[in-house]
């Protein structure tokens, strides 16, 4: 154990419970802790609070590690990375909690409680009849400590409870919420050690924060009501409590606690949906904190420089999935073509793991290849990802947009005569337009986009078509869509023979 230099260095932690897939709120909490630690040259610790075995989900822990890694919020100390203060998984620290609970028994700060479930239920009902908050009536507090010890040793089932002072006030300062005072008579004689020998959240959390020399606790305000209990525990041990900063809860647009119905996803689903970690972090940062220059777009290193705990917003931040998507688009546009092509490539490579096996096989060839992947076209030619990215970069909001926006480069679309003849066009009219386009392309090819455009313009004028109508007919025949990357650039990438083939197919179909 390192020497007790309590709070000489900033040490903060995220302490998620692996009870389900880590939510975007887990990432939010990790971000603020991480930024604070980095800002002050401190340490960011990940502790897994897995003592509630009834709610334990084994995969959740791995996903917590993975989500933090994806976001670039690597802990300095964690179950994976180890560290001087480990183990960092509470289920591996059970003996420690027992020892400390016992210490409180020995000093008289805690007591054995033998009340049966039935008795506790009666007490609870009585409280509810009297319209009082459910509180233990301190029945076993009056037992003779020696007698109680003998009963416990004799094998009787017990829990250990804290002797909460029955008078006075517990006060603390929260860096976000300010001064808080709670009357001790409103605080329950909380259970510290359960009858199965597992600690409660309160005991394990306090013991670990102390032993791990946590200097600041930055967490969601749903934990604020626990603080007085924790302060009393720190007092009972004779320890100095850390500094608290409770961040407002993330909410949905209807102001209720953020959940799936608000479009908030487990953190790693954002990776799957083609979000950039930078954008997710940027958005989460904005939710809880305002950049001093009110900038929208900033990265983690900039946040670290400018972030102050005292500047955490006190109003409940509203999570807006559309805003996050918009910000992601902004980040996508800020990337160089090469960088975006790399990201798209990584995303395409990553994707197969979450797809159906047959789809995974189709892109297997690109695994481990550092150059942008070549995708096979129908006629065996290949298209360079780097060539496609600039065509769609402006319109991409997520990396996942790449596939639907560029699928026509990788295979001819289905002919859709309804799309072709929309807006009052006749089959004959469209056929004529497509044949005209074929003539032009036959003559001059698709390599010179400016020449191609002026030819199209001239022919449109000659036939009294609007340029837009002619281009739309060609676009639908070539891409199968009414919205596509820039037409002439796309034709150049597809090359003359493929373009002519698709136009011919459409004409024949009509
Ligand atoms: N295990 C608690 C959670 O799941 C940690 C609360 C805390 O940070 O103290 O959020």
Coordinates of C-alpha atoms and ligand atoms in Angstrom, one line a residue:
X1 CA 0.0 0.0 0.0
X2 CA 1.4 3.4 -0.9
X3 CA 2.1 5.8 1.9
X4 CA -0.8 7.8 3.1
X5 CA -0.3 11.0 1.2
X6 CA -4.1 11.4 1.1
X7 CA -5.0 13.9 -1.6
X8 CA -1.5 15.0 -2.4
X9 CA -2.4 13.9 -5.9
X10 CA -5.7 14.1 -7.7
X11 CA -7.1 10.6 -7.9
X12 CA -10.6 10.1 -9.3
X13 CA -12.6 7.1 -10.2
X14 CA -15.5 5.8 -12.2
X15 CA -17.2 3.0 -10.2
X16 CA -19.8 1.4 -12.5
X17 CA -21.7 -1.7 -11.4
X18 CA -21.8 -4.3 -14.1
X19 CA -25.5 -4.8 -14.1
X20 CA -26.2 -4.3 -17.8
X21 CA -24.7 -2.9 -21.0
X22 CA -22.8 0.3 -20.1
X23 CA -25.0 3.2 -21.0
X24 CA -24.0 6.6 -22.4
X25 CA -24.2 7.8 -18.8
X26 CA -21.3 5.6 -17.9
X27 CA -19.3 7.3 -20.6
X28 CA -20.5 10.7 -19.4
X29 CA -19.2 10.0 -15.9
X30 CA -15.9 8.6 -17.1
X31 CA -15.3 11.6 -19.4
X32 CA -15.7 14.2 -16.6
X33 CA -13.5 12.1 -14.2
X34 CA -10.9 11.5 -16.9
X35 CA -10.8 15.2 -18.0
X36 CA -10.4 16.3 -14.4
X37 CA -7.6 13.8 -13.7
X38 CA -5.7 14.8 -16.9
X39 CA -6.1 18.5 -16.2
X40 CA -4.4 18.1 -12.8
X41 CA -1.8 15.5 -13.7
X42 CA -3.8 13.0 -11.6
X43 CA -4.9 9.4 -11.9
X44 CA -8.1 8.1 -13.3
X45 CA -9.2 4.8 -11.8
X46 CA -11.8 2.3 -12.9
X47 CA -13.3 0.3 -10.1
X48 CA -15.9 -2.4 -10.8
X49 CA -18.6 -2.4 -8.1
X50 CA -19.8 -6.0 -8.5
X51 CA -21.0 -6.8 -5.0
X52 CA -24.7 -7.0 -5.9
X53 CA -24.6 -10.6 -7.2
X54 CA -28.3 -10.7 -8.0
X55 CA -27.9 -8.0 -10.7
X56 CA -24.4 -9.1 -11.9
X57 CA -24.1 -9.4 -15.7
X58 CA -20.7 -10.9 -16.6
X59 CA -20.5 -9.5 -20.1
X60 CA -21.1 -6.0 -18.8
X61 CA -17.7 -5.6 -17.3
X62 CA -15.9 -6.4 -20.6
X63 CA -18.1 -4.0 -22.4
X64 CA -17.2 -1.3 -19.9
X65 CA -13.5 -1.8 -20.6
X66 CA -14.2 -1.8 -24.3
X67 CA -16.3 1.3 -24.3
X68 CA -13.7 3.3 -22.4
X69 CA -11.0 2.1 -24.8
X70 CA -13.1 3.1 -27.8
X71 CA -13.7 6.5 -26.4
X72 CA -10.0 6.9 -25.5
X73 CA -10.7 7.2 -21.8
X74 CA -8.3 4.5 -20.7
X75 CA -8.0 4.3 -16.9
X76 CA -4.6 4.5 -15.3
X77 CA -5.6 1.8 -12.9
X78 CA -8.3 -0.8 -13.4
X79 CA -9.0 -4.5 -13.2
X80 CA -7.4 -4.8 -16.6
X81 CA -4.5 -2.5 -16.2
X82 CA -3.8 -3.3 -12.6
X83 CA -2.2 -0.7 -10.2
X84 CA -0.8 -0.3 -6.7
X85 CA -4.2 0.0 -5.1
X86 CA -5.8 -3.2 -6.5
X87 CA -7.6 -5.4 -6.7
X88 CA -10.0 -3.1 -8.5
X89 CA -13.0 -5.4 -8.6
X90 CA -15.0 -5.3 -5.4
X91 CA -15.8 -9.0 -5.5
X92 CA -12.1 -9.6 -5.0
X93 CA -12.0 -7.4 -1.9
X94 CA -14.5 -9.1 0.3
X95 CA -12.1 -9.8 3.1
X96 CA -11.2 -6.2 3.3
X97 CA -14.8 -5.1 3.8
X98 CA -15.3 -7.7 6.5
X99 CA -12.2 -6.6 8.3
X100 CA -13.4 -2.9 8.3
X101 CA -16.9 -3.8 9.4
X102 CA -15.4 -5.8 12.2
X103 CA -13.3 -2.8 13.1
X104 CA -16.4 -0.7 13.6
X105 CA -17.9 -3.4 15.8
X106 CA -14.8 -3.3 17.9
X107 CA -14.8 0.4 18.3
X108 CA -18.5 0.4 19.1
X109 CA -19.4 2.4 16.0
X110 CA -21.4 -0.4 14.5
X111 CA -23.6 -3.2 15.9
X112 CA -24.9 -6.7 15.0
X113 CA -28.5 -6.8 14.0
X114 CA -30.4 -10.1 14.1
X115 CA -33.8 -8.9 13.1
X116 CA -35.6 -11.3 10.9
X117 CA -37.0 -10.4 7.4
X118 CA -40.5 -10.6 8.9
X119 CA -39.7 -8.2 11.7
X120 CA -38.1 -5.7 9.3
X121 CA -41.2 -5.9 7.1
X122 CA -43.4 -5.1 10.1
X123 CA -41.2 -2.1 10.9
X124 CA -41.4 -1.0 7.3
X125 CA -45.2 -1.3 7.3
X126 CA -45.5 0.7 10.5
X127 CA -43.4 3.5 9.0
X128 CA -45.6 3.5 5.9
X129 CA -48.8 3.6 8.1
X130 CA -47.4 6.5 10.0
X131 CA -46.4 8.1 6.7
X132 CA -42.8 8.1 7.7
X133 CA -39.9 7.2 5.5
X134 CA -38.9 3.6 5.9
X135 CA -36.3 3.4 8.6
X136 CA -34.9 0.7 10.9
X137 CA -36.1 1.2 14.5
X138 CA -32.6 0.5 15.9
X139 CA -34.0 -2.5 17.8
X140 CA -30.7 -4.4 18.0
X141 CA -28.7 -1.3 18.8
X142 CA -29.7 -1.8 22.4
X143 CA -28.4 -5.3 22.7
X144 CA -25.4 -5.9 24.9
X145 CA -22.4 -5.9 22.6
X146 CA -20.8 -8.9 24.2
X147 CA -24.0 -10.9 24.0
X148 CA -24.5 -9.9 20.4
X149 CA -21.0 -11.0 19.6
X150 CA -21.6 -14.4 21.1
X151 CA -24.8 -14.8 19.2
X152 CA -23.0 -13.9 16.0
X153 CA -20.1 -16.3 16.8
X154 CA -22.7 -19.0 17.6
X155 CA -23.8 -19.0 14.0
X156 CA -27.0 -16.8 14.2
X157 CA -27.6 -14.9 11.0
X158 CA -26.8 -11.2 11.3
X159 CA -26.1 -8.0 9.5
X160 CA -23.8 -5.2 10.7
X161 CA -25.3 -1.8 11.0
X162 CA -23.8 1.6 11.5
X163 CA -24.7 3.4 14.8
X164 CA -25.9 6.6 13.2
X165 CA -25.8 9.5 15.7
X166 CA -29.4 10.2 16.8
X167 CA -28.8 13.9 17.1
X168 CA -27.0 16.6 15.3
X169 CA -26.5 17.4 11.7
X170 CA -24.2 16.0 9.0
X171 CA -22.9 18.7 6.7
X172 CA -20.8 18.6 3.5
X173 CA -20.0 20.8 0.6
X174 CA -20.6 19.6 -2.9
X175 CA -18.6 21.5 -5.6
X176 CA -21.7 21.6 -7.9
X177 CA -24.6 21.7 -5.4
X178 CA -23.0 23.8 -2.6
X179 CA -23.6 23.4 1.1
X180 CA -25.8 20.5 2.1
X181 CA -27.0 19.7 5.7
X182 CA -29.0 16.7 6.8
X183 CA -30.4 16.0 10.3
X184 CA -29.0 12.8 11.6
X185 CA -32.3 11.6 12.9
X186 CA -33.4 11.3 9.3
X187 CA -30.5 8.9 8.5
X188 CA -31.1 5.2 8.8
X189 CA -28.8 2.9 10.8
X190 CA -27.6 1.6 7.5
X191 CA -26.5 -2.0 6.8
X192 CA -22.8 -2.2 6.1
X193 CA -22.3 -6.0 5.9
X194 CA -25.1 -8.2 4.7
X195 CA -26.0 -11.6 6.1
X196 CA -24.2 -13.4 3.2
X197 CA -21.0 -11.6 4.2
X198 CA -21.1 -9.2 1.2
X199 CA -20.7 -5.5 1.9
X200 CA -23.4 -3.0 1.0
X201 CA -22.7 -0.4 -1.6
X202 CA -22.1 2.1 1.2
X203 CA -19.4 0.2 3.0
X204 CA -17.6 -1.0 0.0
X205 CA -17.7 2.4 -1.7
X206 CA -16.4 4.3 1.3
X207 CA -13.7 1.7 2.2
X208 CA -12.4 1.6 -1.4
X209 CA -12.5 5.3 -2.0
X210 CA -10.4 5.7 1.2
X211 CA -8.0 2.9 0.5
X212 CA -7.6 3.9 -3.1
X213 CA -6.9 7.5 -1.9
X214 CA -9.6 9.0 -4.0
X215 CA -9.4 12.7 -3.7
X216 CA -12.6 13.8 -5.6
X217 CA -15.8 11.9 -6.2
X218 CA -17.4 13.1 -9.4
X219 CA -20.6 11.2 -10.1
X220 CA -24.3 11.5 -10.9
X221 CA -26.5 13.3 -8.5
X222 CA -28.6 10.2 -7.9
X223 CA -25.9 9.4 -5.4
X224 CA -26.2 12.7 -3.5
X225 CA -28.6 11.2 -0.9
X226 CA -25.9 8.6 0.0
X227 CA -23.4 11.2 0.9
X228 CA -24.5 11.9 4.5
X229 CA -24.4 8.2 5.2
X230 CA -20.9 8.1 3.7
X231 CA -19.7 11.1 5.7
X232 CA -20.9 9.3 8.9
X233 CA -19.0 6.3 7.8
X234 CA -15.8 8.3 7.2
X235 CA -16.3 9.8 10.6
X236 CA -16.8 6.4 12.2
X237 CA -13.5 5.2 10.8
X238 CA -11.8 8.5 11.6
X239 CA -11.0 9.1 7.9
X240 CA -11.1 12.3 5.9
X241 CA -13.9 12.3 3.3
X242 CA -13.0 13.1 -0.3
X243 CA -14.3 16.2 -2.1
X244 CA -17.7 15.7 -3.8
X245 CA -19.0 17.0 -7.1
X246 CA -22.4 15.6 -8.2
X247 CA -23.3 16.1 -11.8
X248 CA -26.9 16.6 -12.9
X249 CA -28.6 13.6 -14.3
X250 CA -28.9 13.2 -18.1
X251 CA -32.5 13.6 -19.2
X252 CA -34.5 13.0 -22.2
X253 CA -36.4 15.7 -24.0
X254 CA -39.4 15.1 -21.8
X255 CA -37.1 15.8 -18.8
X256 CA -37.4 12.3 -17.4
X257 CA -34.3 10.2 -16.6
X258 CA -32.5 9.4 -19.9
X259 CA -33.4 6.0 -21.3
X260 CA -33.8 4.0 -24.5
X261 CA -37.0 5.6 -25.3
X262 CA -35.2 8.9 -25.7
X263 CA -32.9 7.4 -28.4
X264 CA -30.0 7.0 -25.9
X265 CA -28.1 3.8 -26.6
X266 CA -25.5 1.7 -24.8
X267 CA -22.2 3.4 -25.3
X268 CA -20.8 0.9 -27.8
X269 CA -23.8 1.0 -30.0
X270 CA -22.6 4.4 -31.1
X271 CA -19.5 2.8 -32.5
X272 CA -21.6 0.3 -34.4
X273 CA -23.8 3.1 -35.8
X274 CA -20.7 4.9 -37.2
X275 CA -20.2 7.6 -34.6
X276 CA -16.7 9.0 -34.1
X277 CA -15.5 8.8 -30.5
X278 CA -14.5 12.5 -30.8
X279 CA -18.0 13.5 -31.6
X280 CA -19.5 11.4 -28.8
X281 CA -17.0 12.9 -26.3
X282 CA -17.6 16.4 -27.6
X283 CA -21.3 16.0 -27.2
X284 CA -21.2 14.5 -23.8
X285 CA -18.8 17.3 -22.7
X286 CA -21.2 19.9 -24.0
X287 CA -24.1 18.3 -22.1
X288 CA -22.4 18.8 -18.7
X289 CA -20.2 21.8 -19.3
X290 CA -20.0 24.9 -21.5
X291 CA -16.8 25.7 -23.3
X292 CA -15.6 29.1 -21.9
X293 CA -15.6 30.5 -25.5
X294 CA -18.9 28.8 -26.1
X295 CA -17.4 26.7 -28.9
X296 CA -19.4 23.8 -30.3
X297 CA -16.6 21.8 -31.7
X298 CA -13.8 20.9 -29.4
X299 CA -11.8 17.8 -28.7
X300 CA -10.8 16.1 -25.5
X301 CA -7.4 17.8 -25.2
X302 CA -9.0 21.2 -25.5
X303 CA -11.6 20.2 -22.9
X304 CA -8.9 19.1 -20.6
X305 CA -7.2 22.5 -20.9
X306 CA -10.3 24.5 -20.3
X307 CA -12.3 22.3 -17.9
X308 CA -13.0 23.4 -14.3
X309 CA -15.1 21.3 -12.0
X310 CA -16.9 24.4 -10.8
X311 CA -18.1 25.1 -14.3
X312 CA -20.2 21.9 -14.5
X313 CA -23.7 22.9 -15.4
X314 CA -26.2 22.8 -12.6
X315 CA -29.3 22.4 -14.8
X316 CA -30.3 18.9 -16.0
X317 CA -28.7 18.4 -19.4
X318 CA -31.1 17.1 -22.1
X319 CA -29.7 14.4 -24.4
X320 CA -30.7 15.0 -28.0
X321 CA -29.8 12.2 -30.4
X322 CA -30.3 14.4 -33.4
X323 CA -27.8 17.0 -32.1
X324 CA -25.3 14.2 -31.5
X325 CA -25.8 13.1 -35.1
X326 CA -25.4 16.6 -36.3
X327 CA -22.2 17.1 -34.3
X328 CA -20.9 13.8 -35.7
X329 CA -21.5 15.1 -39.2
X330 CA -19.5 18.2 -38.3
X331 CA -16.6 16.1 -37.1
X332 CA -16.7 14.0 -40.3
X333 CA -16.5 17.1 -42.4
X334 CA -13.5 18.3 -40.3
X335 CA -11.5 15.3 -41.2
X336 CA -9.1 15.1 -44.2
X337 CA -10.2 12.8 -47.0
X338 CA -7.4 10.3 -46.1
X339 CA -8.4 10.3 -42.4
X340 CA -12.0 9.8 -43.2
X341 CA -11.2 7.0 -45.6
X342 CA -9.2 5.3 -42.9
X343 CA -12.1 5.7 -40.4
X344 CA -14.6 4.3 -43.0
X345 CA -12.3 1.4 -43.6
X346 CA -11.9 0.7 -39.9
X347 CA -15.7 0.9 -39.5
X348 CA -16.3 -1.5 -42.4
X349 CA -13.7 -3.9 -40.9
X350 CA -15.2 -3.6 -37.5
X351 CA -18.8 -4.1 -38.8
X352 CA -18.6 -7.7 -39.8
X353 CA -18.3 -8.8 -36.2
X354 CA -21.8 -7.5 -35.5
X355 CA -23.3 -8.7 -38.8
X356 CA -24.6 -11.9 -40.1
X357 CA -21.8 -14.4 -40.8
X358 CA -22.4 -14.4 -44.5
X359 CA -22.0 -10.7 -44.7
X360 CA -18.8 -10.9 -42.7
X361 CA -17.3 -13.2 -45.2
X362 CA -17.9 -10.7 -48.0
X363 CA -15.6 -8.2 -46.5
X364 CA -13.1 -10.5 -44.9
X365 CA -10.4 -9.6 -47.4
X366 CA -10.0 -6.1 -46.0
X367 CA -9.0 -7.3 -42.5
X368 CA -5.5 -6.2 -41.5
X369 CA -4.8 -4.4 -44.7
X370 CA -3.5 -0.9 -44.0
X371 CA -4.4 0.6 -47.4
X372 CA -8.0 1.6 -48.1
X373 CA -9.8 -1.5 -49.2
X374 CA -10.7 -2.2 -52.8
X375 CA -14.3 -3.2 -53.3
X376 CA -15.1 -5.5 -56.2
X377 CA -17.4 -4.1 -58.8
X378 CA -19.7 -6.1 -60.9
X379 CA -17.4 -6.3 -63.8
X380 CA -14.4 -7.1 -61.7
X381 CA -12.9 -3.6 -61.6
X382 CA -12.1 -2.2 -58.2
X383 CA -13.0 1.1 -56.7
X384 CA -10.8 2.9 -54.3
X385 CA -12.4 4.0 -51.1
X386 CA -10.3 7.1 -51.1
X387 CA -11.9 8.1 -54.4
X388 CA -15.4 7.7 -53.1
X389 CA -15.1 9.5 -49.8
X390 CA -14.7 13.0 -51.2
X391 CA -18.0 12.6 -53.1
X392 CA -20.0 12.0 -50.0
X393 CA -18.1 13.5 -47.1
X394 CA -20.2 16.7 -47.1
X395 CA -23.4 14.7 -46.7
X396 CA -22.2 12.0 -44.3
X397 CA -23.5 12.2 -40.8
X398 CA -22.2 8.9 -39.6
X399 CA -19.6 6.4 -41.0
X400 CA -22.5 4.0 -41.6
X401 CA -23.8 6.4 -44.2
X402 CA -21.0 5.3 -46.4
X403 CA -22.7 2.1 -47.4
X404 CA -26.1 3.3 -48.5
X405 CA -24.5 6.3 -50.2
X406 CA -22.1 4.4 -52.2
X407 CA -23.7 1.0 -52.7
X408 CA -24.3 1.7 -56.4
X409 CA -20.6 1.8 -57.1
X410 CA -20.4 -1.8 -56.0
X411 CA -23.2 -3.2 -58.0
X412 CA -25.9 -2.1 -60.4
X413 CA -29.2 -1.0 -58.8
X414 CA -32.6 -2.5 -59.4
X415 CA -34.4 -0.6 -62.0
X416 CA -37.2 1.3 -60.5
X417 CA -39.6 2.5 -63.2
X418 CA -41.7 4.5 -60.7
X419 CA -38.6 6.5 -59.6
X420 CA -37.6 6.9 -63.3
X421 CA -40.9 8.3 -64.4
X422 CA -41.7 10.4 -61.3
X423 CA -42.9 14.0 -61.5
X424 CA -45.1 13.5 -64.6
X425 CA -42.4 12.1 -66.9
X426 CA -43.5 9.5 -69.5
X427 CA -41.6 6.3 -70.1
X428 CA -41.0 7.5 -73.7
X429 CA -39.7 10.8 -72.5
X430 CA -37.3 9.2 -70.0
X431 CA -36.2 6.6 -72.6
X432 CA -35.3 9.4 -75.0
X433 CA -33.3 11.2 -72.3
X434 CA -31.4 8.0 -71.4
X435 CA -30.6 7.3 -75.1
X436 CA -29.4 10.8 -75.5
X437 CA -27.1 10.4 -72.5
X438 CA -25.8 7.1 -74.1
X439 CA -25.0 8.9 -77.3
X440 CA -23.0 11.6 -75.5
X441 CA -21.1 9.2 -73.4
X442 CA -20.4 6.9 -76.3
X443 CA -18.9 9.9 -78.1
X444 CA -16.9 11.6 -75.3
X445 CA -16.7 9.0 -72.5
X446 CA -17.0 10.0 -68.8
X447 CA -13.5 11.1 -68.0
X448 CA -14.0 14.9 -68.5
X449 CA -16.7 16.0 -66.2
X450 CA -16.9 19.6 -67.4
X451 CA -17.1 18.6 -71.0
X452 CA -19.7 16.0 -70.1
X453 CA -21.8 18.6 -68.2
X454 CA -21.7 21.1 -71.1
X455 CA -22.8 18.4 -73.6
X456 CA -25.6 17.4 -71.3
X457 CA -26.6 21.1 -71.0
X458 CA -26.6 21.6 -74.7
X459 CA -28.6 18.5 -75.4
X460 CA -31.1 19.4 -72.7
X461 CA -31.6 22.8 -74.3
X462 CA -31.9 21.3 -77.8
X463 CA -34.7 19.0 -76.6
X464 CA -36.4 21.6 -74.3
X465 CA -35.7 19.5 -71.2
X466 CA -34.6 21.0 -68.0
X467 CA -31.0 20.1 -67.2
X468 CA -32.3 18.8 -63.8
X469 CA -34.7 16.4 -65.5
X470 CA -32.1 14.9 -67.8
X471 CA -29.7 14.5 -64.8
X472 CA -32.4 12.9 -62.7
X473 CA -33.2 10.3 -65.3
X474 CA -29.5 9.4 -65.6
X475 CA -29.0 9.5 -61.8
X476 CA -31.9 7.1 -61.2
X477 CA -30.8 4.7 -63.9
X478 CA -27.2 4.6 -62.6
X479 CA -27.7 4.8 -58.9
X480 CA -31.3 3.6 -58.3
X481 CA -31.9 6.7 -56.1
X482 CA -33.0 10.3 -56.6
X483 CA -30.3 11.5 -54.2
X484 CA -26.8 10.6 -54.9
X485 CA -23.2 11.8 -54.8
X486 CA -22.4 14.3 -57.5
X487 CA -23.5 12.8 -60.8
X488 CA -20.6 13.5 -63.2
X489 CA -18.0 12.6 -60.7
X490 CA -19.8 9.3 -59.9
X491 CA -20.0 8.5 -63.6
X492 CA -16.2 9.0 -63.9
X493 CA -15.6 6.6 -61.1
X494 CA -17.9 4.0 -62.6
X495 CA -16.2 4.3 -66.0
X496 CA -17.7 4.3 -69.5
X497 CA -18.6 0.7 -70.1
X498 CA -20.4 0.2 -66.7
X499 CA -22.3 3.5 -67.2
X500 CA -23.4 2.5 -70.7
X501 CA -24.4 -0.9 -69.5
X502 CA -26.7 0.5 -66.8
X503 CA -28.2 3.1 -69.1
X504 CA -28.9 0.3 -71.7
X505 CA -30.5 -1.9 -69.0
X506 CA -32.8 0.9 -68.0
X507 CA -33.7 1.8 -71.6
X508 CA -34.5 -1.9 -72.4
X509 CA -36.6 -2.1 -69.2
X510 CA -38.6 0.9 -70.2
Ligands
LIG1 N1 -21.6 1.6 -8.3 C1 -22.2 2.8 -8.4 C2 -22.8 3.0 -9.8 O1 -23.1 2.0 -10.4 C3 -21.1 3.9 -8.1 C4 -21.6 5.1 -7.6 C5 -20.4 6.0 -7.1 O2 -19.8 6.5 -8.0 O3 -20.2 6.1 -6.0 O4 -23.0 4.0 -10.4

